[in-house]
Short mmCIF file of C-alpha atoms in Angstrom, two decimals:
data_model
loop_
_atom_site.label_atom_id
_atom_site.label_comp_id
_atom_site.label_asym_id
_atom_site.label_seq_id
_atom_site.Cartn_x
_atom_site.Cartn_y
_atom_site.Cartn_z
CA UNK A 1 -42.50 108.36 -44.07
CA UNK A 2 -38.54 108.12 -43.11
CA UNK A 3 -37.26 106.99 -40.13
CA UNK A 4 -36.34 109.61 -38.12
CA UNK A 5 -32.86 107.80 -37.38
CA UNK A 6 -32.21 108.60 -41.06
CA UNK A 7 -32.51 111.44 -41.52
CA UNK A 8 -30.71 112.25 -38.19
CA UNK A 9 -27.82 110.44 -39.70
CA UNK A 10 -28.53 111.44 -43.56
CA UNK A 11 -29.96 115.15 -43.18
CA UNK A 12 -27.55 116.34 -46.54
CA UNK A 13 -28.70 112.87 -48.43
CA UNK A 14 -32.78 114.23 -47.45
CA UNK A 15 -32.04 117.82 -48.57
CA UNK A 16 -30.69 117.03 -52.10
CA UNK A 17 -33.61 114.32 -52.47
CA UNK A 18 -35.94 117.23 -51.56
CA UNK A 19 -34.17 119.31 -54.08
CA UNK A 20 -33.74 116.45 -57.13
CA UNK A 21 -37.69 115.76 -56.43
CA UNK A 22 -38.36 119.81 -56.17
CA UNK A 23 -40.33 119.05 -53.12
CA UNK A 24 -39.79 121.98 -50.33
CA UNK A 25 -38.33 120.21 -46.87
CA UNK A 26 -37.27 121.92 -43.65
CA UNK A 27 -34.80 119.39 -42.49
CA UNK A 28 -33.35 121.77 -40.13
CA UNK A 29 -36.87 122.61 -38.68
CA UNK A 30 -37.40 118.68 -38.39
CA UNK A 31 -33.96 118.01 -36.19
CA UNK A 32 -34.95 121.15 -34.33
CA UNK A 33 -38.30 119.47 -32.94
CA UNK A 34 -36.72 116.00 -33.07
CA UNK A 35 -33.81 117.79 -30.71
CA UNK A 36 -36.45 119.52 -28.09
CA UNK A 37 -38.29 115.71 -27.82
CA UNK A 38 -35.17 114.32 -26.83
CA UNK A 39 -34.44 116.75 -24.36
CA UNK A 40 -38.36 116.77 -23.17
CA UNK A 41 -38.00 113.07 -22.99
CA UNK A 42 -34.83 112.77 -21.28
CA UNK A 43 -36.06 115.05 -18.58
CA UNK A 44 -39.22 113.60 -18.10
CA UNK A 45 -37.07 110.03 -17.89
CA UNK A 46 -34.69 111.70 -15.20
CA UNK A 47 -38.44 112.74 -13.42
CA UNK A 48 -40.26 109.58 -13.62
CA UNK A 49 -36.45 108.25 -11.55
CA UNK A 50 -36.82 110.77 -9.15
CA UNK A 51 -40.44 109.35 -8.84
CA UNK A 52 -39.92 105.64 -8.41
CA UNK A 53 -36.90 105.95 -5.76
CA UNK A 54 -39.61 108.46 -3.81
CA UNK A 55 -42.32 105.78 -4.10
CA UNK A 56 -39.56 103.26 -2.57
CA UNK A 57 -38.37 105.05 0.24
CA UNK A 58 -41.94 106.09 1.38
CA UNK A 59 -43.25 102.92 3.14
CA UNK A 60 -40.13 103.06 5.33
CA UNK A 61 -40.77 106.48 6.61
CA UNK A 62 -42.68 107.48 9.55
CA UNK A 63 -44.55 110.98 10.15
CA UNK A 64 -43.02 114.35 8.64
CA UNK A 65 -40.60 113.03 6.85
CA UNK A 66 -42.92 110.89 4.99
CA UNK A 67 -45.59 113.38 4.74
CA UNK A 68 -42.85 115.49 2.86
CA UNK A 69 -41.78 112.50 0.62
CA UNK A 70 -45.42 112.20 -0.20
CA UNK A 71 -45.64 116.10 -1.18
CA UNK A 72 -42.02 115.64 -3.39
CA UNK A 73 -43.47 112.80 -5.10
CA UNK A 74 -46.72 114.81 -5.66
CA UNK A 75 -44.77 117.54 -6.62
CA UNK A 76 -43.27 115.39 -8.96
CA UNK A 77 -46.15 113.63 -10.47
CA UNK A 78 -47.38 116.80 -11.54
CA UNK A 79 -44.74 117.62 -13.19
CA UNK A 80 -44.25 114.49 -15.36
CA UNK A 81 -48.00 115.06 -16.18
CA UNK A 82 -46.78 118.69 -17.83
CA UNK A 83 -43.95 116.89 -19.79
CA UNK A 84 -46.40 114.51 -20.71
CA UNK A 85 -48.49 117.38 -22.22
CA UNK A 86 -45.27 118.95 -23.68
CA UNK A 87 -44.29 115.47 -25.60
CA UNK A 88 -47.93 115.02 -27.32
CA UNK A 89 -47.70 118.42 -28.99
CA UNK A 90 -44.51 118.31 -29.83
CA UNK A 91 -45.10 114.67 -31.21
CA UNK A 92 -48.07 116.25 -33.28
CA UNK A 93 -45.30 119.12 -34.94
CA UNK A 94 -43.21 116.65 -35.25
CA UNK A 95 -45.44 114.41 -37.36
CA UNK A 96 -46.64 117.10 -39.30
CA UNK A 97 -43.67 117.81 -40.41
CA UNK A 98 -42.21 113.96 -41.02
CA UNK A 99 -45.79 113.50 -43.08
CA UNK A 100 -44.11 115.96 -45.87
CA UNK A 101 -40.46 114.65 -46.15
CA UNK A 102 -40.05 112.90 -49.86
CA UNK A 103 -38.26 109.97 -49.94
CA UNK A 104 -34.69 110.88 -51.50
CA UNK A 105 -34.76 109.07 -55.19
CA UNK A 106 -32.76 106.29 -56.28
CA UNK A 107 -29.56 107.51 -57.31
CA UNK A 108 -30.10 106.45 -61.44
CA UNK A 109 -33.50 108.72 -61.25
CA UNK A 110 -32.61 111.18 -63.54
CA UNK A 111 -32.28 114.65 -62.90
CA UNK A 112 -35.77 116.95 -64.28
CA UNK A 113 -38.25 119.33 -63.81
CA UNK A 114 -40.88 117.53 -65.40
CA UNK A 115 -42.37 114.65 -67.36
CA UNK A 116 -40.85 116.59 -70.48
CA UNK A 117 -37.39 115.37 -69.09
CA UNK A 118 -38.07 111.64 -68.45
CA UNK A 119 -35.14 109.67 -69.79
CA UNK A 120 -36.35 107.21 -72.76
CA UNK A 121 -35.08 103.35 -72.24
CA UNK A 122 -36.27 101.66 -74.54
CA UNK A 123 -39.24 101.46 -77.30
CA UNK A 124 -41.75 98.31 -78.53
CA UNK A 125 -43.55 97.89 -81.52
CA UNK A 126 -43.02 100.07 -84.36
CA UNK A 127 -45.34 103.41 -85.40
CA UNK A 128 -47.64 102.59 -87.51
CA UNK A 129 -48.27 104.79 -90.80
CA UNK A 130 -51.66 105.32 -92.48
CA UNK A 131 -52.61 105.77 -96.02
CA UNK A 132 -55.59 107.37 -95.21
CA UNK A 133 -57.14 110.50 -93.03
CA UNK A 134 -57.19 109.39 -89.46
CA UNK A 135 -60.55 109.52 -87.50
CA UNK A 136 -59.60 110.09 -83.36
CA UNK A 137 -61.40 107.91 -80.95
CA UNK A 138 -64.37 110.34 -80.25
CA UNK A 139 -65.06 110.17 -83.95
CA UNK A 140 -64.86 106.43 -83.94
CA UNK A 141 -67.26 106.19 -81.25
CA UNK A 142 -70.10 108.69 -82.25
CA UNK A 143 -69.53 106.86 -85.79
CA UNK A 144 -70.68 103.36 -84.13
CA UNK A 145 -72.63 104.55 -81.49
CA UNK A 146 -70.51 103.72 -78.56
CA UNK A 147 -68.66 106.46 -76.59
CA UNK A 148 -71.32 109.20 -76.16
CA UNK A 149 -69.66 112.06 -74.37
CA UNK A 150 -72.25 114.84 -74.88
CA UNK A 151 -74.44 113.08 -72.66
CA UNK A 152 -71.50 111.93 -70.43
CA UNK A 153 -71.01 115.74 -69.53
CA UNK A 154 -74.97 116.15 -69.14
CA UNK A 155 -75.53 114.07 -66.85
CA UNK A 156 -71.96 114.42 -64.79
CA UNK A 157 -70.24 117.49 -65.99
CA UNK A 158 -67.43 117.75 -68.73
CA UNK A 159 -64.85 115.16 -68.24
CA UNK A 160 -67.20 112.26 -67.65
CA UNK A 161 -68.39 109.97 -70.50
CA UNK A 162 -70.68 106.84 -71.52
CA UNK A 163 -69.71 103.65 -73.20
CA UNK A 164 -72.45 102.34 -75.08
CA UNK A 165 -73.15 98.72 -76.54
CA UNK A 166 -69.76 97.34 -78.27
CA UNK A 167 -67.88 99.90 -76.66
CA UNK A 168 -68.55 98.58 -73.16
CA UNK A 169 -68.44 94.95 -74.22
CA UNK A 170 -64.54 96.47 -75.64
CA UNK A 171 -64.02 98.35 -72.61
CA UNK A 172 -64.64 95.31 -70.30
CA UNK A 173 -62.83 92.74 -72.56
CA UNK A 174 -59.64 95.07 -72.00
CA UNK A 175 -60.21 94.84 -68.04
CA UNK A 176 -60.73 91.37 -68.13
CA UNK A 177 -57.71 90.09 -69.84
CA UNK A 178 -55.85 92.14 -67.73
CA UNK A 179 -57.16 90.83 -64.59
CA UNK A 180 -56.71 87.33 -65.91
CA UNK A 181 -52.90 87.87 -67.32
CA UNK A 182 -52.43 88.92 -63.38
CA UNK A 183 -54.31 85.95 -62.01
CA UNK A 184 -52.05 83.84 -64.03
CA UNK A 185 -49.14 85.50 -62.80
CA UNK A 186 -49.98 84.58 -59.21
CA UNK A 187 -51.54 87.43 -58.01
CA UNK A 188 -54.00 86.98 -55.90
CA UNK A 189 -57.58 88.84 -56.74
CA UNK A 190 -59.33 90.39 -54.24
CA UNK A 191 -61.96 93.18 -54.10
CA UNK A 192 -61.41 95.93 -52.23
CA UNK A 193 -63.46 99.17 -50.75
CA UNK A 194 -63.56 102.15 -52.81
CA UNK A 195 -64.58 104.64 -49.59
CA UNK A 196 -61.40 104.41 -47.26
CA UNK A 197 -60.76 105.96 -43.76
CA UNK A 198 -58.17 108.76 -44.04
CA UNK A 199 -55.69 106.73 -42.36
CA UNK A 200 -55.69 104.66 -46.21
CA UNK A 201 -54.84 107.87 -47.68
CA UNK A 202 -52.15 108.80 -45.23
CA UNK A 203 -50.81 105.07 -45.19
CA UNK A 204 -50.15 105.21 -48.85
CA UNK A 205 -48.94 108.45 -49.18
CA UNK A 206 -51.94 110.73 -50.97
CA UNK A 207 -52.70 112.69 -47.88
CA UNK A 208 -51.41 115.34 -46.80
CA UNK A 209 -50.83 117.34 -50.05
CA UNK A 210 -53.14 115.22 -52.31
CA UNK A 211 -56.82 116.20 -50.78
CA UNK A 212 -57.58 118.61 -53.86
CA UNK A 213 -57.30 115.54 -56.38
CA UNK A 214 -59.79 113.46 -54.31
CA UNK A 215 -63.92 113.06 -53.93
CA UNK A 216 -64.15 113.60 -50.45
CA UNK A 217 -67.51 112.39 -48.38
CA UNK A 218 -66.96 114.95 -45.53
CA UNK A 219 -69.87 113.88 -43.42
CA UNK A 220 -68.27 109.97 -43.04
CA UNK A 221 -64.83 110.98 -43.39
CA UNK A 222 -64.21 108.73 -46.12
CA UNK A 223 -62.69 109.00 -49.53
CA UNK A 224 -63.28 107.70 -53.01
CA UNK A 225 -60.01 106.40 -53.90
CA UNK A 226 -58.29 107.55 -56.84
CA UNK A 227 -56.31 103.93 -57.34
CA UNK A 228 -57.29 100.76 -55.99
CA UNK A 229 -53.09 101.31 -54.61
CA UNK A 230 -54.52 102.49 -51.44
CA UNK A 231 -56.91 99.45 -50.50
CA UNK A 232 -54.46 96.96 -51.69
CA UNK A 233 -51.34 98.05 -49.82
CA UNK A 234 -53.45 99.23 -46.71
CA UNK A 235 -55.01 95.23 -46.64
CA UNK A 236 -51.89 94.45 -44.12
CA UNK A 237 -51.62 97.87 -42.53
CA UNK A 238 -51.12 97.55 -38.28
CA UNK A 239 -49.86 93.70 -38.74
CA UNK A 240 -46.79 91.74 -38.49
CA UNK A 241 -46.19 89.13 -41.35
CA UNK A 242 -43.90 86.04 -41.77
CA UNK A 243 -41.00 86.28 -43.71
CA UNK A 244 -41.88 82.78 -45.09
CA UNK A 245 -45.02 84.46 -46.28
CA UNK A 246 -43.49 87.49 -48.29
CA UNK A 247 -43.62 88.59 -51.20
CA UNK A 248 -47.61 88.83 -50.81
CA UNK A 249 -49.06 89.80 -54.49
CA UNK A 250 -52.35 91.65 -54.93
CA UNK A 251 -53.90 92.77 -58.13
CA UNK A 252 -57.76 94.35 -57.92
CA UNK A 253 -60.19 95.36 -60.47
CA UNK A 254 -61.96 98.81 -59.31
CA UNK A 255 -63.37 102.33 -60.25
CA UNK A 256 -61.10 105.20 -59.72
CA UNK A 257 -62.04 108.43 -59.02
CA UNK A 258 -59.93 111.54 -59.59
CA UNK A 259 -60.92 115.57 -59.39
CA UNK A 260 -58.36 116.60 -62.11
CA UNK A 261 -58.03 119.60 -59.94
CA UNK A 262 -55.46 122.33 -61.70
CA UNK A 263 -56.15 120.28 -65.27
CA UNK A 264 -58.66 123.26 -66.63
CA UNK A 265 -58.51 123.24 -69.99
CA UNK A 266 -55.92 120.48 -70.31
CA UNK A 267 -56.53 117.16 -72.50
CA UNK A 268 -59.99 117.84 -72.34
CA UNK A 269 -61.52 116.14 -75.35
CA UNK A 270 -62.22 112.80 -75.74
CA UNK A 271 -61.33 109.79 -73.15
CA UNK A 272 -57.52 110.18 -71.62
CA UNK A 273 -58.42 112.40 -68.97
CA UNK A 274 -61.55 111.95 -67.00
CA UNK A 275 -63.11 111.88 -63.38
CA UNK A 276 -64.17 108.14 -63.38
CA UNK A 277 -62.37 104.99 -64.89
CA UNK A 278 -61.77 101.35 -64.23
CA UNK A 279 -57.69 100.38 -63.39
CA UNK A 280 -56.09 97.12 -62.62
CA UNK A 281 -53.96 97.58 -60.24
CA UNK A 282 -51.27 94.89 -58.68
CA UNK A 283 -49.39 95.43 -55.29
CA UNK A 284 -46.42 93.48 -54.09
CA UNK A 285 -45.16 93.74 -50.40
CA UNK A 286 -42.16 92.57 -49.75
CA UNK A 287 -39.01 92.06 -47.28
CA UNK A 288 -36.71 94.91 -46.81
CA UNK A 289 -34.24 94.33 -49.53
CA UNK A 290 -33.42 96.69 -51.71
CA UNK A 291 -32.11 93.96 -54.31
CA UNK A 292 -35.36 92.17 -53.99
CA UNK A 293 -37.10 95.40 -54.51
CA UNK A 294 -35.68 96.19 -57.56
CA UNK A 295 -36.38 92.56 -59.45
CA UNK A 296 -40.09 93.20 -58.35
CA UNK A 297 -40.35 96.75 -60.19
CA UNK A 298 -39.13 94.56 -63.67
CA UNK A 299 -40.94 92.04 -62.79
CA UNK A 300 -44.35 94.48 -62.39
CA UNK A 301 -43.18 96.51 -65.30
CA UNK A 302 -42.70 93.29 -67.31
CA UNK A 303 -46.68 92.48 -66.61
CA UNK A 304 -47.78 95.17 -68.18
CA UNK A 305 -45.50 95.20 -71.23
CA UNK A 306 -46.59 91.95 -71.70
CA UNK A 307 -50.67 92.84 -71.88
CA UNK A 308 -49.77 95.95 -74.33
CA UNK A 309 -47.43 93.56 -76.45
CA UNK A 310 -50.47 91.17 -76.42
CA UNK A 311 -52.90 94.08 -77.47
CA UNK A 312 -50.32 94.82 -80.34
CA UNK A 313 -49.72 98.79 -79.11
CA UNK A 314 -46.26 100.51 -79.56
CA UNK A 315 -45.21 101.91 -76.79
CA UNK A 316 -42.01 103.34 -75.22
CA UNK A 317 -40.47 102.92 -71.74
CA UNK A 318 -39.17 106.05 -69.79
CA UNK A 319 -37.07 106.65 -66.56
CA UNK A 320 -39.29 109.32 -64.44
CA UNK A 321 -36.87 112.66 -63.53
CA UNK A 322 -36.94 113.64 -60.09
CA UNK A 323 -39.39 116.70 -60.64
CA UNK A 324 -42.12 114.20 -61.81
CA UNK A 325 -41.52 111.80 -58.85
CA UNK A 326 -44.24 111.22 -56.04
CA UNK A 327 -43.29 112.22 -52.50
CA UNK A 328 -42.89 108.26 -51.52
CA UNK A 329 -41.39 107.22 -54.77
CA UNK A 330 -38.06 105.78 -54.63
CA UNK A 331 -38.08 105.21 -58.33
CA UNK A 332 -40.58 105.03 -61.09
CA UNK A 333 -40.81 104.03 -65.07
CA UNK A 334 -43.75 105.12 -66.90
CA UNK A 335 -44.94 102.94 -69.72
CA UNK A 336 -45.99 105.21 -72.73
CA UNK A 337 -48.64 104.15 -75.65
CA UNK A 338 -48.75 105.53 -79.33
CA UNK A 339 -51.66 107.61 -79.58
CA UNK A 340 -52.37 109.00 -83.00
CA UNK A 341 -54.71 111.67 -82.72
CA UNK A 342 -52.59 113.11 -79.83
CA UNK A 343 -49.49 112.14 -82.35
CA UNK A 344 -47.09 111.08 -79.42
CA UNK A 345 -46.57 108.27 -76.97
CA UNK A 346 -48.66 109.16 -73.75
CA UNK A 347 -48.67 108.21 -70.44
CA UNK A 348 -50.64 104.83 -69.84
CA UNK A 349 -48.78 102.98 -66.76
CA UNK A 350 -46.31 103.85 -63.64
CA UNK A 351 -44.59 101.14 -61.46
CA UNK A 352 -43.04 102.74 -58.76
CA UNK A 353 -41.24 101.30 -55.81
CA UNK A 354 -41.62 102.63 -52.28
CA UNK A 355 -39.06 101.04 -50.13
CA UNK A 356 -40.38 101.08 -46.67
CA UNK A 357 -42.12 104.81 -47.02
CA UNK A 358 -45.42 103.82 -47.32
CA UNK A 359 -44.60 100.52 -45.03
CA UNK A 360 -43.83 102.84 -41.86
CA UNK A 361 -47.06 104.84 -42.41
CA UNK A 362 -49.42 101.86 -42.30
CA UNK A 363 -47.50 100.08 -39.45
CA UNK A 364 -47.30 97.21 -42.32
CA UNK A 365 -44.06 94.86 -40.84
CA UNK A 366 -42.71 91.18 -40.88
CA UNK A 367 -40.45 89.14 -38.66
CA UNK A 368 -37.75 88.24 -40.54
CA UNK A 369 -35.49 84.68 -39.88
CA UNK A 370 -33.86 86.05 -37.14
CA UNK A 371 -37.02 87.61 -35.19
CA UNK A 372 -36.11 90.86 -35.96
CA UNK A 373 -39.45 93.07 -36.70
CA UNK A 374 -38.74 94.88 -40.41
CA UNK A 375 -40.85 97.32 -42.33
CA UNK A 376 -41.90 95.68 -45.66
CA UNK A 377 -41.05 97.30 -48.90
CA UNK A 378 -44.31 98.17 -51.35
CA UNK A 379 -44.87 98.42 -55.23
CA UNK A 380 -47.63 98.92 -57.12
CA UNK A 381 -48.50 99.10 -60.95
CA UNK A 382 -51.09 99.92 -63.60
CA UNK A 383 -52.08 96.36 -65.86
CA UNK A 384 -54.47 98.80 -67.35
CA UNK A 385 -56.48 101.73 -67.27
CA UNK A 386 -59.90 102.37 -69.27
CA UNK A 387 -61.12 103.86 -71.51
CA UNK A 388 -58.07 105.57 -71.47
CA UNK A 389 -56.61 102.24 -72.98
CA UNK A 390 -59.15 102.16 -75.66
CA UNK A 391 -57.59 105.32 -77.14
CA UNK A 392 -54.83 103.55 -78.88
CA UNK A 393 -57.23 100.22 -79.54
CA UNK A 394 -59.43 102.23 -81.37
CA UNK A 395 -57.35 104.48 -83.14
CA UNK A 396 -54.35 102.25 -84.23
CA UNK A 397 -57.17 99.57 -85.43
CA UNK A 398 -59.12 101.35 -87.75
CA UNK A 399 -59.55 100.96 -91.02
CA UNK A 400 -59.98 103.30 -94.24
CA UNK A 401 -63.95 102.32 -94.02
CA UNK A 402 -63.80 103.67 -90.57
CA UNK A 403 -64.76 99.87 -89.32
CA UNK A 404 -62.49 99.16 -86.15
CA UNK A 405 -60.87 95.77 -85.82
CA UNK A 406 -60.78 93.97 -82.54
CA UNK A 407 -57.52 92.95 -81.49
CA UNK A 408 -57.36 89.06 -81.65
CA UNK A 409 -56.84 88.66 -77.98
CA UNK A 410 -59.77 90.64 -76.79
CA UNK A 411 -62.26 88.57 -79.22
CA UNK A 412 -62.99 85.94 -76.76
CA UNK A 413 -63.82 88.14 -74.42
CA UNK A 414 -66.32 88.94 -77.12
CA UNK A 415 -68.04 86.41 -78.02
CA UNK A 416 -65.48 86.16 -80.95
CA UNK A 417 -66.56 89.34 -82.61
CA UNK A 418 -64.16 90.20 -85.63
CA UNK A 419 -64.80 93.72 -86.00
CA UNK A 420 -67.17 96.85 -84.89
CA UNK A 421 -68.65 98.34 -88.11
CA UNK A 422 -68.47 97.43 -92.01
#
């Protein structure tokens, strides 16, 4: 959410961020309602006075003229109780409409429609060429017995899935060394609920305008989050932090959930896109510094280039356009692995940096050195998501026997297994 202030002062700036992100926003409509609370609050200000001179003067009348002092003040009462009235609907149309302003983009977001113009920034790793017929994952894994998707969709419906035996024992090695790389980075491991209040959602920035891509549990009013984001950043919603304690850095290890809602028929063989997966997720929160802000998106984006340069998968770096930003989104690079069977570099990771949008939702503030109350600044980025991760591990390590070999870091994490197959 912006500060109102803002976009008093900024409206132009907020209607060409609307327009770069292709997000529709009534900015007049917003200073219309912002205008009318003003005046509704100035005049119940001017009432409330009125009211307290009345009260004063009243114990030093006698008879009528008190009696009528008593009526004007009456009189008066009931009508602050009307404004009073006035200001909490008008407060709820004016949050209504604050809850769907995007925040304008960083000025060096490129301009775009969609994920087809991201701007490329740089690349790791080179392509790999084969000398043989490629097998995709889901060929790998009914070969060896361990990605069984037939059943999967049985049991849950198409787009679900089951690891079996080695592919598990894979699946959790990959989540493990990513939790661990984070751990050693200083992040601080926690785990979090994966039912939140709506208030999470809000906080963060998935409600209103996400609810068709979540699992909702009408009866509790609670949602199956689709990141372990929302948890994470929502730990310090309603408080007040020390500055001395800032940046505070999270990472979690948790299901995700995600409806895929207007996906039909998209990507819908084999393992990138499915209801249920496991993500490591890290959070910072930070002071209000734009500056600051920006050395923490390298510094998250670094952490996960590091755990695919450690897994040995080529990827490519790219500069999200406005069209593919997120309402809250101030700026965001995607990290992109090589995929063979899909024969392009595909979406895998996306650090994005919120400035205080998501900060000013969840009430989430520090003092700062002077004793000035800020809104914090949030980021948040993928370490790793599976099984869409073991796309490119499986595919890029095969071998013209159709044996799979485990990427040297990830043996340990299996009991120093070699290989699956031959």
């Amino acid at each position: 959410m912006l500060d109102i202030r803002f976009i008093r002062e900024n409206p132009d700036r907020v209607r060409e961020g609307a327009r770069k992100k292709r997000i529709e926003c009534d900015v007049d409509a917003i200073l219309d309602v912002d205008g009318r609370k003003r005046a509704l609050m100035q005049e119940a200000e001017e009432l409330k006075a009125i009211r307290n001179r009345v009260s004063k003067e009243v114990p030093q009348l006698q008879g009528d003229e008190k009696k009528a002092k008593i009526q004007e003040m009456q009189k008066v009462s009931a009508q602050i109780k009307a404004f009073d009235g006035k200001l909490r609907e008008i407060d709820e149309q004016l949050e209504a409409l604050m809850l769907r302003v995007p925040s304008p983009p960083a000025p060096e977001v490129p301009d775009g429609e969609d994920d087809t113009q991201n701007t490329e920034l740089r690349t790791w790793g080179e392509v790999p060429s084969f000398d043989f017929e490629l097998k995709d994952h889901i060929e790998l894994g009914e070969l060896h017995d361990i990605i069984d998707v037939p059943r999967g969709a049985q049991i849950a419906g198409s787009r679900n899935y089951i690891l079996k035996g080695l592919g598990t024992q894979l699946d959790q090695a990959v989540l493990r060394l990513a939790f661990d790389h984070m751990i050693g980075k200083g992040f601080v491991p926690l785990t979090v609920p994966l039912l939140v209040r709506d208030q999470a959602m809000v906080g963060t920035g998935y409600y209103p305008g996400g609810e068709e891509q979540a699992y909702r549990c009408e009866r509790d009013g609670l949602s199956l989050i689709g990141t372990s984001e929302v948890p994470l950043t929502s730990y310090h919603a309603g408080e007040i932090l020390d500055v001395a304690d800032l940046p505070r850095k999270y990472v979690a290890l948790s299901p995700c959930f995600r409806r895929e809602a207007g996906t039909h028929g998209k990507d819908t063989r084999g393992l990138y896109r499915v209801h249920q997966f496991y993500k490591v997720e890290q959070v910072i929160i930070g002071r209000a510094d734009e500056e600051l802000s920006k050395q923490y998106h390298s510094e998250i984006l670094t952490n996960s280039e590091e755990l695919l340069q450690m897994l040995g998968i080529p990827y490519r770096v790219v500069n999200v356009c406005g069209g593919d930003l997120g309402q809250g989104q101030i700026q965001k690079f995607d990290l992109e692995s090589w995929m063979p069977s899909r024969e392009s570099y595909s979406e895998t990771h996306s650090a994005s940096r919120f400035h205080d949008f998501q900060a000013r939702r969840l009430n989430l503030r520090y003092k700062d050195e002077d004793g000035k109350v800020q809104h914090c600044h949030t980021l948040n980025n993928t370490v790793i998501a599976s099984p869409r991760a073991l796309i490119p591990i499986l595919e890029l390590n095969q071998r013209a026997d159709g044996s799979i070999s485990i990427p040297e870091v990830l043996r340990p994490y299996m009991g120093g297994r070699e290989q699956i197959g031959g």
